[in-house]
């Protein structure tokens, strides 16, 4: 029915908010399906390992963009489209906007070229609503340090890369004001969740 995506820099609270929205929807008797990128299919999970393993430090930016797109195609065809056809609301932790920002902007491959690649690959499936959680890069690094597990290949990029990503999401929000809702992710989990629920009501008419 609706396709809702969650975006932002690492640790900005995407998966926390996705889970809370799924729980609120379940309480309201609304059927949802949660997915995350890259991954969510057998092929996609293998591509995820290739993409995030710190050992592939010589990966070219175009290889990276193509692998994210390849994992996305499988997820759209095998999981997202069938669930939408069944009338479910699909919640995705990252989608095309991640590629526009990380590969198009931060890796400087060009937003238009990455958009074309991904629109072709997915048959043009765009989200109905996208949340972008904004968080200072410093706060994101603090949350990451608190996690206590090793950084993946993208998390291990220098601070200026992550700053480009955060700046990129702000640009994207200006490009797609009808679809993207920017939310200050630096507040409490409950305050952020209240904004998410309110936007689902205002933009999609969902009563949660
Ligand atoms: P992401 O999916 O964007 O990487 P997570 O939802 O996994 O982010 O959250 C990253 C970390 O930050 C987790 O330890 C989570 O508990 C914590 N966290 C999430 N939202 C908030 C918040 N609003 N305030 C403080 N900590 C948060
Ligand atoms: P993940 O562990 O899922 O991170 P997070 O919890 O922050 O979502 O790792 C996904 C990483 O891949 C993340 O650093 C962002 C990056 N990424 C891209 O660079 N391009 C993309 O198209 C996608 C989907 C993710």
mmCIF file of C-alpha atoms and ligand atoms in Angstrom:
data_model
loop_
_atom_site.group_PDB
_atom_site.id
_atom_site.type_symbol
_atom_site.label_atom_id
_atom_site.label_comp_id
_atom_site.label_asym_id
_atom_site.label_seq_id
_atom_site.Cartn_x
_atom_site.Cartn_y
_atom_site.Cartn_z
ATOM 1 C CA UNK A 1 0.000 0.000 0.000
ATOM 2 C CA UNK A 2 2.534 2.580 1.157
ATOM 3 C CA UNK A 3 6.305 2.472 0.918
ATOM 4 C CA UNK A 4 8.008 4.371 3.738
ATOM 5 C CA UNK A 5 11.790 4.730 4.001
ATOM 6 C CA UNK A 6 14.106 5.765 6.837
ATOM 7 C CA UNK A 7 17.292 7.660 6.049
ATOM 8 C CA UNK A 8 20.146 9.487 7.769
ATOM 9 C CA UNK A 9 23.780 9.097 8.750
ATOM 10 C CA UNK A 10 24.888 6.010 10.666
ATOM 11 C CA UNK A 11 23.475 5.912 14.214
ATOM 12 C CA UNK A 12 20.890 8.613 13.505
ATOM 13 C CA UNK A 13 18.130 6.376 14.920
ATOM 14 C CA UNK A 14 16.668 4.899 11.732
ATOM 15 C CA UNK A 15 16.174 1.349 12.927
ATOM 16 C CA UNK A 16 14.942 2.450 16.369
ATOM 17 C CA UNK A 17 12.271 4.611 14.737
ATOM 18 C CA UNK A 18 11.372 2.003 12.128
ATOM 19 C CA UNK A 19 10.750 -0.569 14.875
ATOM 20 C CA UNK A 20 8.647 1.895 16.889
ATOM 21 C CA UNK A 21 6.530 2.757 13.849
ATOM 22 C CA UNK A 22 6.046 -0.939 13.045
ATOM 23 C CA UNK A 23 4.920 -1.537 16.642
ATOM 24 C CA UNK A 24 2.511 1.435 16.533
ATOM 25 C CA UNK A 25 1.076 0.183 13.242
ATOM 26 C CA UNK A 26 0.628 -3.343 14.620
ATOM 27 C CA UNK A 27 -1.259 -1.903 17.608
ATOM 28 C CA UNK A 28 -3.538 -0.059 15.189
ATOM 29 C CA UNK A 29 -4.166 -3.301 13.283
ATOM 30 C CA UNK A 30 -2.117 -2.239 10.235
ATOM 31 C CA UNK A 31 -0.005 -4.857 8.483
ATOM 32 C CA UNK A 32 3.603 -3.824 7.842
ATOM 33 C CA UNK A 33 6.740 -5.486 6.531
ATOM 34 C CA UNK A 34 10.173 -4.276 7.647
ATOM 35 C CA UNK A 35 13.292 -4.547 5.489
ATOM 36 C CA UNK A 36 16.794 -3.127 5.553
ATOM 37 C CA UNK A 37 19.351 -2.288 2.886
ATOM 38 C CA UNK A 38 21.630 -3.609 1.694
ATOM 39 C CA UNK A 39 20.297 -7.134 2.210
ATOM 40 C CA UNK A 40 16.965 -8.810 2.825
ATOM 41 C CA UNK A 41 17.327 -11.529 0.165
ATOM 42 C CA UNK A 42 19.831 -14.415 -0.025
ATOM 43 C CA UNK A 43 21.733 -12.700 -2.855
ATOM 44 C CA UNK A 44 21.415 -9.291 -1.207
ATOM 45 C CA UNK A 45 22.890 -10.547 2.081
ATOM 46 C CA UNK A 46 25.949 -11.846 0.212
ATOM 47 C CA UNK A 47 26.289 -8.509 -1.571
ATOM 48 C CA UNK A 48 26.016 -6.812 1.859
ATOM 49 C CA UNK A 49 29.049 -8.771 3.049
ATOM 50 C CA UNK A 50 31.026 -7.713 -0.026
ATOM 51 C CA UNK A 51 30.044 -4.072 0.484
ATOM 52 C CA UNK A 52 30.616 -3.722 4.216
ATOM 53 C CA UNK A 53 33.595 -6.025 4.824
ATOM 54 C CA UNK A 54 36.535 -3.792 5.789
ATOM 55 C CA UNK A 55 38.845 -6.014 3.676
ATOM 56 C CA UNK A 56 37.553 -4.522 0.398
ATOM 57 C CA UNK A 57 39.296 -1.201 0.934
ATOM 58 C CA UNK A 58 40.232 -0.874 -2.746
ATOM 59 C CA UNK A 59 36.602 -1.017 -3.934
ATOM 60 C CA UNK A 60 35.964 1.527 -6.679
ATOM 61 C CA UNK A 61 33.100 3.977 -6.097
ATOM 62 C CA UNK A 62 31.273 2.710 -9.188
ATOM 63 C CA UNK A 63 31.615 -0.902 -8.072
ATOM 64 C CA UNK A 64 30.109 0.193 -4.773
ATOM 65 C CA UNK A 65 27.208 2.028 -6.477
ATOM 66 C CA UNK A 66 26.476 -0.960 -8.731
ATOM 67 C CA UNK A 67 26.546 -3.440 -5.852
ATOM 68 C CA UNK A 68 24.115 -1.349 -3.768
ATOM 69 C CA UNK A 69 21.845 -1.114 -6.818
ATOM 70 C CA UNK A 70 22.143 -4.864 -7.463
ATOM 71 C CA UNK A 71 21.113 -5.743 -3.906
ATOM 72 C CA UNK A 72 18.238 -3.256 -4.206
ATOM 73 C CA UNK A 73 16.876 -4.848 -7.405
ATOM 74 C CA UNK A 74 16.608 -8.233 -5.689
ATOM 75 C CA UNK A 75 14.908 -6.727 -2.637
ATOM 76 C CA UNK A 76 12.401 -4.755 -4.727
ATOM 77 C CA UNK A 77 11.513 -7.694 -6.972
ATOM 78 C CA UNK A 78 11.484 -10.480 -4.380
ATOM 79 C CA UNK A 79 10.167 -8.706 -1.295
ATOM 80 C CA UNK A 80 9.029 -5.071 -1.539
ATOM 81 C CA UNK A 81 6.809 -5.166 -4.637
ATOM 82 C CA UNK A 82 5.042 -8.411 -3.654
ATOM 83 C CA UNK A 83 4.314 -7.008 -0.164
ATOM 84 C CA UNK A 84 2.960 -3.742 -1.608
ATOM 85 C CA UNK A 85 0.770 -5.774 -3.976
ATOM 86 C CA UNK A 86 -0.638 -7.601 -0.936
ATOM 87 C CA UNK A 87 -1.683 -4.253 0.534
ATOM 88 C CA UNK A 88 1.042 -4.101 3.184
ATOM 89 C CA UNK A 89 2.904 -1.020 4.288
ATOM 90 C CA UNK A 90 6.608 -1.595 3.667
ATOM 91 C CA UNK A 91 9.094 0.077 6.005
ATOM 92 C CA UNK A 92 12.674 0.166 4.729
ATOM 93 C CA UNK A 93 15.805 1.056 6.684
ATOM 94 C CA UNK A 94 17.543 2.933 3.809
ATOM 95 C CA UNK A 95 16.675 2.900 0.074
ATOM 96 C CA UNK A 96 17.536 4.906 -3.081
ATOM 97 C CA UNK A 97 18.226 8.137 -1.155
ATOM 98 C CA UNK A 98 21.181 6.436 0.558
ATOM 99 C CA UNK A 99 22.729 5.850 -2.868
ATOM 100 C CA UNK A 100 21.969 9.411 -3.993
ATOM 101 C CA UNK A 101 23.735 10.792 -0.924
ATOM 102 C CA UNK A 102 26.566 8.295 -0.238
ATOM 103 C CA UNK A 103 27.493 7.434 -3.841
ATOM 104 C CA UNK A 104 26.045 10.414 -5.752
ATOM 105 C CA UNK A 105 27.195 13.171 -3.409
ATOM 106 C CA UNK A 106 29.807 11.957 -0.897
ATOM 107 C CA UNK A 107 31.601 9.745 -3.473
ATOM 108 C CA UNK A 108 30.899 12.455 -6.088
ATOM 109 C CA UNK A 109 29.535 10.133 -8.801
ATOM 110 C CA UNK A 110 26.657 12.558 -9.475
ATOM 111 C CA UNK A 111 23.106 12.462 -8.148
ATOM 112 C CA UNK A 112 21.484 12.348 -11.588
ATOM 113 C CA UNK A 113 23.557 9.405 -12.768
ATOM 114 C CA UNK A 114 22.907 7.434 -9.581
ATOM 115 C CA UNK A 115 19.207 8.257 -9.757
ATOM 116 C CA UNK A 116 19.014 7.069 -13.399
ATOM 117 C CA UNK A 117 20.832 3.848 -12.539
ATOM 118 C CA UNK A 118 18.504 3.103 -9.643
ATOM 119 C CA UNK A 119 15.283 4.109 -11.364
ATOM 120 C CA UNK A 120 16.153 1.780 -14.225
ATOM 121 C CA UNK A 121 17.106 -1.034 -11.864
ATOM 122 C CA UNK A 122 14.002 -0.824 -9.656
ATOM 123 C CA UNK A 123 11.440 -0.138 -12.364
ATOM 124 C CA UNK A 124 11.042 3.383 -10.962
ATOM 125 C CA UNK A 125 9.818 2.440 -7.496
ATOM 126 C CA UNK A 126 10.103 5.512 -5.257
ATOM 127 C CA UNK A 127 8.932 5.809 -1.637
ATOM 128 C CA UNK A 128 5.620 7.483 -0.781
ATOM 129 C CA UNK A 129 7.211 9.010 2.311
ATOM 130 C CA UNK A 130 10.813 9.290 3.489
ATOM 131 C CA UNK A 131 12.075 10.274 6.920
ATOM 132 C CA UNK A 132 15.542 11.790 7.160
ATOM 133 C CA UNK A 133 16.892 11.862 10.705
ATOM 134 C CA UNK A 134 19.414 14.630 11.173
ATOM 135 C CA UNK A 135 22.211 14.169 13.685
ATOM 136 C CA UNK A 136 25.560 15.915 14.233
ATOM 137 C CA UNK A 137 28.432 13.842 12.958
ATOM 138 C CA UNK A 138 30.046 14.185 16.407
ATOM 139 C CA UNK A 139 26.925 12.789 18.100
ATOM 140 C CA UNK A 140 26.832 9.961 15.584
ATOM 141 C CA UNK A 141 30.459 9.088 16.403
ATOM 142 C CA UNK A 142 29.642 9.106 20.134
ATOM 143 C CA UNK A 143 26.741 6.688 19.622
ATOM 144 C CA UNK A 144 29.014 4.513 17.458
ATOM 145 C CA UNK A 145 31.727 4.408 20.145
ATOM 146 C CA UNK A 146 29.069 3.345 22.681
ATOM 147 C CA UNK A 147 28.093 0.386 20.491
ATOM 148 C CA UNK A 148 31.396 -1.377 21.143
ATOM 149 C CA UNK A 149 31.594 -3.431 17.903
ATOM 150 C CA UNK A 150 34.038 -2.948 15.025
ATOM 151 C CA UNK A 151 33.319 -0.347 12.336
ATOM 152 C CA UNK A 152 32.293 -1.552 8.877
ATOM 153 C CA UNK A 153 33.957 -0.239 5.700
ATOM 154 C CA UNK A 154 31.632 2.773 5.341
ATOM 155 C CA UNK A 155 31.545 3.622 9.063
ATOM 156 C CA UNK A 156 35.350 3.636 8.954
ATOM 157 C CA UNK A 157 35.417 6.508 6.427
ATOM 158 C CA UNK A 158 36.887 9.800 7.759
ATOM 159 C CA UNK A 159 34.723 12.431 9.468
ATOM 160 C CA UNK A 160 34.578 14.711 6.425
ATOM 161 C CA UNK A 161 32.944 11.876 4.447
ATOM 162 C CA UNK A 162 30.203 11.582 7.084
ATOM 163 C CA UNK A 163 29.811 15.373 7.115
ATOM 164 C CA UNK A 164 29.277 15.269 3.330
ATOM 165 C CA UNK A 165 26.587 12.631 3.904
ATOM 166 C CA UNK A 166 24.768 14.730 6.515
ATOM 167 C CA UNK A 167 25.015 17.840 4.265
ATOM 168 C CA UNK A 168 23.854 15.723 1.325
ATOM 169 C CA UNK A 169 20.695 14.627 3.133
ATOM 170 C CA UNK A 170 19.836 18.291 3.770
ATOM 171 C CA UNK A 171 20.235 19.038 0.047
ATOM 172 C CA UNK A 172 18.076 16.044 -0.853
ATOM 173 C CA UNK A 173 15.365 17.264 1.500
ATOM 174 C CA UNK A 174 15.269 20.556 -0.408
ATOM 175 C CA UNK A 175 15.093 18.667 -3.716
ATOM 176 C CA UNK A 176 12.106 16.509 -2.664
ATOM 177 C CA UNK A 177 10.006 18.519 -0.183
ATOM 178 C CA UNK A 178 6.827 16.638 -1.075
ATOM 179 C CA UNK A 179 8.294 13.250 -0.223
ATOM 180 C CA UNK A 180 10.991 13.836 2.387
ATOM 181 C CA UNK A 181 10.309 14.876 5.977
ATOM 182 C CA UNK A 182 13.411 15.998 7.864
ATOM 183 C CA UNK A 183 13.401 15.286 11.588
ATOM 184 C CA UNK A 184 15.844 16.364 14.316
ATOM 185 C CA UNK A 185 17.205 13.003 15.482
ATOM 186 C CA UNK A 186 19.171 14.567 18.350
ATOM 187 C CA UNK A 187 16.143 14.588 20.681
ATOM 188 C CA UNK A 188 14.702 11.793 22.803
ATOM 189 C CA UNK A 189 13.477 8.604 21.127
ATOM 190 C CA UNK A 190 9.902 9.455 22.193
ATOM 191 C CA UNK A 191 9.970 12.987 20.760
ATOM 192 C CA UNK A 192 11.313 11.737 17.441
ATOM 193 C CA UNK A 193 8.690 8.975 17.336
ATOM 194 C CA UNK A 194 5.899 11.495 17.955
ATOM 195 C CA UNK A 195 7.061 13.477 14.884
ATOM 196 C CA UNK A 196 7.156 10.302 12.785
ATOM 197 C CA UNK A 197 3.610 9.365 13.791
ATOM 198 C CA UNK A 198 2.375 12.917 13.144
ATOM 199 C CA UNK A 199 3.913 12.980 9.658
ATOM 200 C CA UNK A 200 2.353 9.596 8.789
ATOM 201 C CA UNK A 201 -0.997 11.121 9.712
ATOM 202 C CA UNK A 202 -0.484 14.386 7.831
ATOM 203 C CA UNK A 203 1.134 12.960 4.700
ATOM 204 C CA UNK A 204 -0.552 9.563 4.328
ATOM 205 C CA UNK A 205 -3.650 9.812 6.473
ATOM 206 C CA UNK A 206 -2.512 6.943 8.691
ATOM 207 C CA UNK A 207 -4.109 7.033 12.117
ATOM 208 C CA UNK A 208 -1.662 5.516 14.591
HETATM 209 P P1 LIG B 1 20.700 3.621 12.842
HETATM 210 O O1 LIG B 1 19.739 2.532 12.466
HETATM 211 O O2 LIG B 1 20.379 4.925 12.194
HETATM 212 O O3 LIG B 1 22.145 3.253 12.691
HETATM 213 P P2 LIG B 1 19.884 3.016 15.572
HETATM 214 O O4 LIG B 1 18.409 3.154 15.643
HETATM 215 O O5 LIG B 1 20.463 1.647 15.500
HETATM 216 O O6 LIG B 1 20.484 3.926 14.391
HETATM 217 O O7 LIG B 1 20.476 3.787 16.823
HETATM 218 C C1 LIG B 1 21.887 3.881 17.027
HETATM 219 C C2 LIG B 1 22.176 3.948 18.519
HETATM 220 O O8 LIG B 1 21.660 5.162 19.058
HETATM 221 C C3 LIG B 1 21.517 2.819 19.327
HETATM 222 O O9 LIG B 1 22.370 2.493 20.404
HETATM 223 C C4 LIG B 1 20.215 3.447 19.828
HETATM 224 O O10 LIG B 1 19.784 2.870 21.022
HETATM 225 C C5 LIG B 1 20.659 4.890 20.040
HETATM 226 N N1 LIG B 1 19.568 5.858 19.788
HETATM 227 C C6 LIG B 1 18.612 5.795 18.851
HETATM 228 N N2 LIG B 1 17.803 6.868 18.910
HETATM 229 C C7 LIG B 1 18.274 7.643 19.919
HETATM 230 C C8 LIG B 1 17.873 8.908 20.483
HETATM 231 N N3 LIG B 1 16.821 9.590 20.006
HETATM 232 N N4 LIG B 1 18.582 9.384 21.504
HETATM 233 C C9 LIG B 1 19.662 8.711 21.977
HETATM 234 N N5 LIG B 1 20.094 7.527 21.506
HETATM 235 C C10 LIG B 1 19.414 6.992 20.478
HETATM 236 P P1 LIG B 2 24.211 -0.595 7.968
HETATM 237 O O1 LIG B 2 24.956 -1.448 8.921
HETATM 238 O O2 LIG B 2 22.894 -1.072 7.503
HETATM 239 O O3 LIG B 2 24.202 0.842 8.582
HETATM 240 P P2 LIG B 2 23.057 1.704 9.235
HETATM 241 O O4 LIG B 2 22.647 1.021 10.486
HETATM 242 O O5 LIG B 2 23.680 3.032 9.479
HETATM 243 O O6 LIG B 2 21.976 1.797 8.194
HETATM 244 O O7 LIG B 2 25.188 -0.320 6.756
HETATM 245 C C1 LIG B 2 24.789 0.236 5.618
HETATM 246 C C2 LIG B 2 25.916 1.148 5.161
HETATM 247 O O8 LIG B 2 25.894 1.239 3.745
HETATM 248 C C3 LIG B 2 25.767 2.556 5.709
HETATM 249 O O9 LIG B 2 27.018 3.047 6.152
HETATM 250 C C4 LIG B 2 25.349 3.360 4.499
HETATM 251 C C5 LIG B 2 25.841 2.592 3.327
HETATM 252 N N1 LIG B 2 24.980 2.665 2.130
HETATM 253 C C6 LIG B 2 25.436 3.307 0.986
HETATM 254 O O10 LIG B 2 26.564 3.835 0.970
HETATM 255 N N2 LIG B 2 24.643 3.341 -0.134
HETATM 256 C C7 LIG B 2 23.424 2.742 -0.159
HETATM 257 O O11 LIG B 2 22.719 2.776 -1.201
HETATM 258 C C8 LIG B 2 22.958 2.071 1.030
HETATM 259 C C9 LIG B 2 21.624 1.388 1.047
HETATM 260 C C10 LIG B 2 23.770 2.056 2.151
#
